[in-house]
Coordinates of C-alpha atoms in Angstrom, one line a residue:
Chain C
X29 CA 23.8 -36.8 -27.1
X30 CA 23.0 -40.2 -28.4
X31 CA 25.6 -41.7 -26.3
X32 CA 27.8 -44.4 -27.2
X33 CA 26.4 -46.7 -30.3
X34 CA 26.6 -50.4 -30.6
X35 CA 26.2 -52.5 -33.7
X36 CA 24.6 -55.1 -34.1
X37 CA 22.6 -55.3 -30.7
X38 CA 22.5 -59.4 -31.7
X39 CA 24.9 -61.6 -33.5
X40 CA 24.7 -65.3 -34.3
X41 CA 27.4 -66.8 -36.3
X42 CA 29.0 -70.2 -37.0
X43 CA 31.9 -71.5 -35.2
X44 CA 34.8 -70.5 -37.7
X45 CA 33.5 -67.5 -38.8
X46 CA 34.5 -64.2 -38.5
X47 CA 32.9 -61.7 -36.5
X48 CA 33.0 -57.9 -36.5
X49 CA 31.5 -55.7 -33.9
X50 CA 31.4 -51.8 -33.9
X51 CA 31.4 -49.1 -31.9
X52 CA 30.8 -45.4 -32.3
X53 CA 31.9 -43.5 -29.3
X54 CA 30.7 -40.0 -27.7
X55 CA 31.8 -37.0 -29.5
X56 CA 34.7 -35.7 -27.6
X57 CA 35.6 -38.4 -25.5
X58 CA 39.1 -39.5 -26.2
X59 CA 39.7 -43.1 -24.2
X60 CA 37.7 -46.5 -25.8
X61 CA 37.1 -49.6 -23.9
X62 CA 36.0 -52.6 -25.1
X63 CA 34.6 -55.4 -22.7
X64 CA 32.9 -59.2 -22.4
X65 CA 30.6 -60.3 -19.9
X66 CA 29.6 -63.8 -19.1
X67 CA 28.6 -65.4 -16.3
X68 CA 31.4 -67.1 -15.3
X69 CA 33.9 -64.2 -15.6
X70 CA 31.5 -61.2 -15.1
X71 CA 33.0 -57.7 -16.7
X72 CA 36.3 -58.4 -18.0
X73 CA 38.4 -55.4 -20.0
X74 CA 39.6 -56.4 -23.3
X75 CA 41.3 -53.6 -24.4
X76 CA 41.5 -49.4 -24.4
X77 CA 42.1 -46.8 -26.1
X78 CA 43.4 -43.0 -25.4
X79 CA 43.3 -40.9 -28.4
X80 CA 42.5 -44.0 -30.8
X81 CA 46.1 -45.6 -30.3
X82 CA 45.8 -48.5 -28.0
X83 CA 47.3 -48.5 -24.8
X84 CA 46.6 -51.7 -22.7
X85 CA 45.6 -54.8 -25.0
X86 CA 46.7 -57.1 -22.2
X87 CA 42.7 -58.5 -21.4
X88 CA 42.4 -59.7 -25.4
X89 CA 42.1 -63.5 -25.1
X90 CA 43.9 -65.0 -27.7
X91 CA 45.1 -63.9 -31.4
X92 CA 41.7 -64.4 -32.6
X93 CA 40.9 -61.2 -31.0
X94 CA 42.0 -57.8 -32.6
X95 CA 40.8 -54.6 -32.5
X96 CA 41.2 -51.2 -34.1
X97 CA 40.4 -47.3 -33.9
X98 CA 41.2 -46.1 -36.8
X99 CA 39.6 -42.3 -35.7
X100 CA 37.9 -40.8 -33.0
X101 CA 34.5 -41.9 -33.8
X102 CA 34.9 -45.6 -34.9
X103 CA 36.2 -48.9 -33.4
X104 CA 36.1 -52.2 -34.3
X105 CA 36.3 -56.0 -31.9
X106 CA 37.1 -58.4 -34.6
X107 CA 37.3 -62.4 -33.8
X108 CA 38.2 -64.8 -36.4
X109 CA 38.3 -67.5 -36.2
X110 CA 35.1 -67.2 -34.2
X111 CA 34.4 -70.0 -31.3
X112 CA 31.6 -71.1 -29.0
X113 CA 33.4 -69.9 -26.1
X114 CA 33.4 -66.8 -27.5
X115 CA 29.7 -66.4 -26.7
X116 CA 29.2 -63.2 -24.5
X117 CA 28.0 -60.0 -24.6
X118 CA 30.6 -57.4 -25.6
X119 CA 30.0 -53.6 -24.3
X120 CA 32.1 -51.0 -25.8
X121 CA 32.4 -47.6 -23.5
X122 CA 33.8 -44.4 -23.8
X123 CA 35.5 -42.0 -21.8
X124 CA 36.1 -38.2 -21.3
X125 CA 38.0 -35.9 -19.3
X126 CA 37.2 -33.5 -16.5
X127 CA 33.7 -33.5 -15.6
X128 CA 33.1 -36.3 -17.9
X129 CA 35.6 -38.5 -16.6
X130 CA 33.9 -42.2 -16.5
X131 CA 32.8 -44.9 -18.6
X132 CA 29.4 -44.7 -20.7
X133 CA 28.8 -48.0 -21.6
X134 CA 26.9 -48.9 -24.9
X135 CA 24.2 -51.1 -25.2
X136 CA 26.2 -54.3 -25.9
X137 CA 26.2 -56.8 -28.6
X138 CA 25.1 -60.2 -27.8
X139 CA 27.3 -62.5 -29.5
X140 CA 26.4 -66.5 -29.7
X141 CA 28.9 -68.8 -31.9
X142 CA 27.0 -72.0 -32.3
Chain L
X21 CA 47.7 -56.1 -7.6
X22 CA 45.2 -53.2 -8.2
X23 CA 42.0 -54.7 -7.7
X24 CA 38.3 -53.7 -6.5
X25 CA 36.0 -56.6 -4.6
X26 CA 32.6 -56.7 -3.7
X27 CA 31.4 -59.4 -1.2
X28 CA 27.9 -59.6 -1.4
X29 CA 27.3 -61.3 -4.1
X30 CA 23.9 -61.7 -4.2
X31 CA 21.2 -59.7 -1.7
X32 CA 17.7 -59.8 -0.8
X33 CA 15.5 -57.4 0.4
X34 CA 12.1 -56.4 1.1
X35 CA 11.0 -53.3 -0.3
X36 CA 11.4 -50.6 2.3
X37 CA 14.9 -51.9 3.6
X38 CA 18.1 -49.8 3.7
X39 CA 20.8 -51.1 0.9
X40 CA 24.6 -51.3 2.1
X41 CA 26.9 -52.8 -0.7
X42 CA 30.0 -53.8 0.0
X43 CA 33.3 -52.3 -1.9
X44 CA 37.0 -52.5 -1.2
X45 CA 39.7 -51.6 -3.7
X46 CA 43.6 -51.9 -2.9
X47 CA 45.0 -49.0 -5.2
X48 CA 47.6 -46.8 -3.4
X49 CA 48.1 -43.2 -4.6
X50 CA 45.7 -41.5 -6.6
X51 CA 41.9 -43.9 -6.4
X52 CA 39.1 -42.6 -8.5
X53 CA 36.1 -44.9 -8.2
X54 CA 32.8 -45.6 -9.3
X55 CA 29.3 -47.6 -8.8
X56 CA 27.4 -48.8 -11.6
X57 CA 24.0 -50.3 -12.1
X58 CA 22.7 -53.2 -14.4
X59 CA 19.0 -53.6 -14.7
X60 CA 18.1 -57.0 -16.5
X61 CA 19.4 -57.1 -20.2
X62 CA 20.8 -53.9 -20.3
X63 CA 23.8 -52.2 -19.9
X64 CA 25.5 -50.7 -17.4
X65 CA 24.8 -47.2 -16.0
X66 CA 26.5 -44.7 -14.0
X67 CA 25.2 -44.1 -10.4
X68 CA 28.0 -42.2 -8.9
X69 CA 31.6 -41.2 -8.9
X70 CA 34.3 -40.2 -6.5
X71 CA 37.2 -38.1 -7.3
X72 CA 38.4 -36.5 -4.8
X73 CA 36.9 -33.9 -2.0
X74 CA 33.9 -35.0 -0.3
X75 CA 33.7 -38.3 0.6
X76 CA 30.1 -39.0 1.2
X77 CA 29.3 -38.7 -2.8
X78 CA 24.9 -38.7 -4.4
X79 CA 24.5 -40.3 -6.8
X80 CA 21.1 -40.7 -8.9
X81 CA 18.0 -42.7 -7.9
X82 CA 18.4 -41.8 -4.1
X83 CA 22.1 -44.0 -3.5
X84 CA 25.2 -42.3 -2.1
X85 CA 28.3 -43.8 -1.5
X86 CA 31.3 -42.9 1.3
X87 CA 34.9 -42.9 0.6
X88 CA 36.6 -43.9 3.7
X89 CA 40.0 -44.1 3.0
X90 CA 41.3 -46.0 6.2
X91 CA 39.5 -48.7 5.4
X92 CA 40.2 -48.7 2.0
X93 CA 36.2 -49.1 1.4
X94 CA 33.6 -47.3 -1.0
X95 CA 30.4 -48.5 0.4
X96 CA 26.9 -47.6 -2.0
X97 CA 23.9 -47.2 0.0
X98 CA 20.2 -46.3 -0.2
X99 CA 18.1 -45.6 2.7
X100 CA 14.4 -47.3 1.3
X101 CA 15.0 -49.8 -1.5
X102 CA 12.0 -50.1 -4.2
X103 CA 11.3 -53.1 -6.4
X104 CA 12.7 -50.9 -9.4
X105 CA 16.2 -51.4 -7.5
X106 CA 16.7 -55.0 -8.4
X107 CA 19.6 -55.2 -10.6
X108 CA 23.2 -55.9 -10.3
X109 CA 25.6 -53.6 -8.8
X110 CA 29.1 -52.8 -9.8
X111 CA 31.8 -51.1 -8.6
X112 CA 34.8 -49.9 -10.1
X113 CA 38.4 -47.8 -9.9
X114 CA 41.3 -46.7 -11.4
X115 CA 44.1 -44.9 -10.7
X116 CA 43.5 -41.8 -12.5
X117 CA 43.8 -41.3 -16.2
X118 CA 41.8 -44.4 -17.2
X119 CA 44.9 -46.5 -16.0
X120 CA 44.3 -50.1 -14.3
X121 CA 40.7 -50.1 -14.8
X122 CA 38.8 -53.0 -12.5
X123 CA 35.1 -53.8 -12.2
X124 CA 34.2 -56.0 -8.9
X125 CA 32.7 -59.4 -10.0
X126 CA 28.8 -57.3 -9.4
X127 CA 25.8 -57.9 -6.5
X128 CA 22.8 -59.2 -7.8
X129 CA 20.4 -57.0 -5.8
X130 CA 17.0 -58.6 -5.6
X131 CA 14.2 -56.6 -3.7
X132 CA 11.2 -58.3 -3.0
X133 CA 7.6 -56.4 -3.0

């Protein structure tokens, strides 16, 4: 199992820019999570996902934010326009059912807007 | 509101001490919960989980947790810390079915050789 997959691991961009981060989940798991983590904030939840529709978008900051499952195995955080604020690092996690209820967290993308 | 809260927020300890981290959560009904571990620049990582049935839960890495519903408290412990345990702690619920998700705001755990 190569758990859940993270790309990039590091991002620095321009403010203005747009920024695209990925996430491959664990075969089989049907709920996707996407969070930030700063210092200020700590762990916040941006958004999830059961059965790639989403279901509770109410933690996405602003309309820069958007985000998208189009299948099982694939999601995307997308900010444009990017801002320094926006610095963080953003963990995607999956979730199954049963035995394998819980979050499995990716590695994280570290994302700095300069 | 559904909410978890940890009060230590940051804890020292020489090596050899016993652990107790704080956790409260205000869900009613159905409460699953979890603890999760941080070591420095990487992600988090599942120590243990409660469901339902026995409360005292073991988790990896020598920690257990108890449910004690009463006091509305999930409590991670370890009886002899190691300098390999410093990291930050989280711990988290829901209400069953992925629904009202919350992380605490995390214990920095720092144990001292």
């Amino acid at each position: 199992d190569a758990g859940v997959i993270q790309s990039p691991r590091h991002e620095v961009t321009e403010m203005g820019q747009e920024v695209t981060l990925r996430c491959k989940p664990i075969s089989g798991h049907n709920s996707l999570f996407w969070y930030r983590q700063t210092m200020m904030r700590g762990l916040e939840l941006l958004i999830y996902f059961n059965n790639n529709v989403p279901i509770d978008d109410s933690g996405m900051p602003e309309d820069r934010f958007s985000a998208k499952m189009p299948n099982a195995s694939f999601s995307t955080l997308k900010i444009q326009p990017s801002e320094p604020r926006d610095s963080a690092v953003y963990f995607c996690a999956s979730g199954g059912r049963g035995p394998n209820y819980g979050y499995t967290f990716g590695s994280g993308t570290r994302l700095t807007v300069v | 509101a559904q909410s978890v809260s940890q009060h230590n927020h940051h804890v020292i300890l020489s090596e050899a001490a016993s652990l107790e981290l704080g956790c409260n959560y205000s869900y009613g009904g159905t409460v699953n919960l979890f603890w999760y571990v941080q070591y420095p620049g990487q992600h988090l990582q599942l120590l243990l989980k409660y469901f339902s049935g026995d409360p005292l839960v073991k988790g990896i890495k020598g920690f257990e947790a108890e449910f004690i519903k009463s006091k509305f408290s999930f409590n991670l412990r370890k009886p002899s810390v190691q300098w390999s345990d410093t990291a930050e702690y989280f711990c988290a619920g829901d209400s069953g079915g992925y629904q009202k998700v919350t992380f605490g705001i995390g214990t920095k755990l720092q144990v001292i050789p």
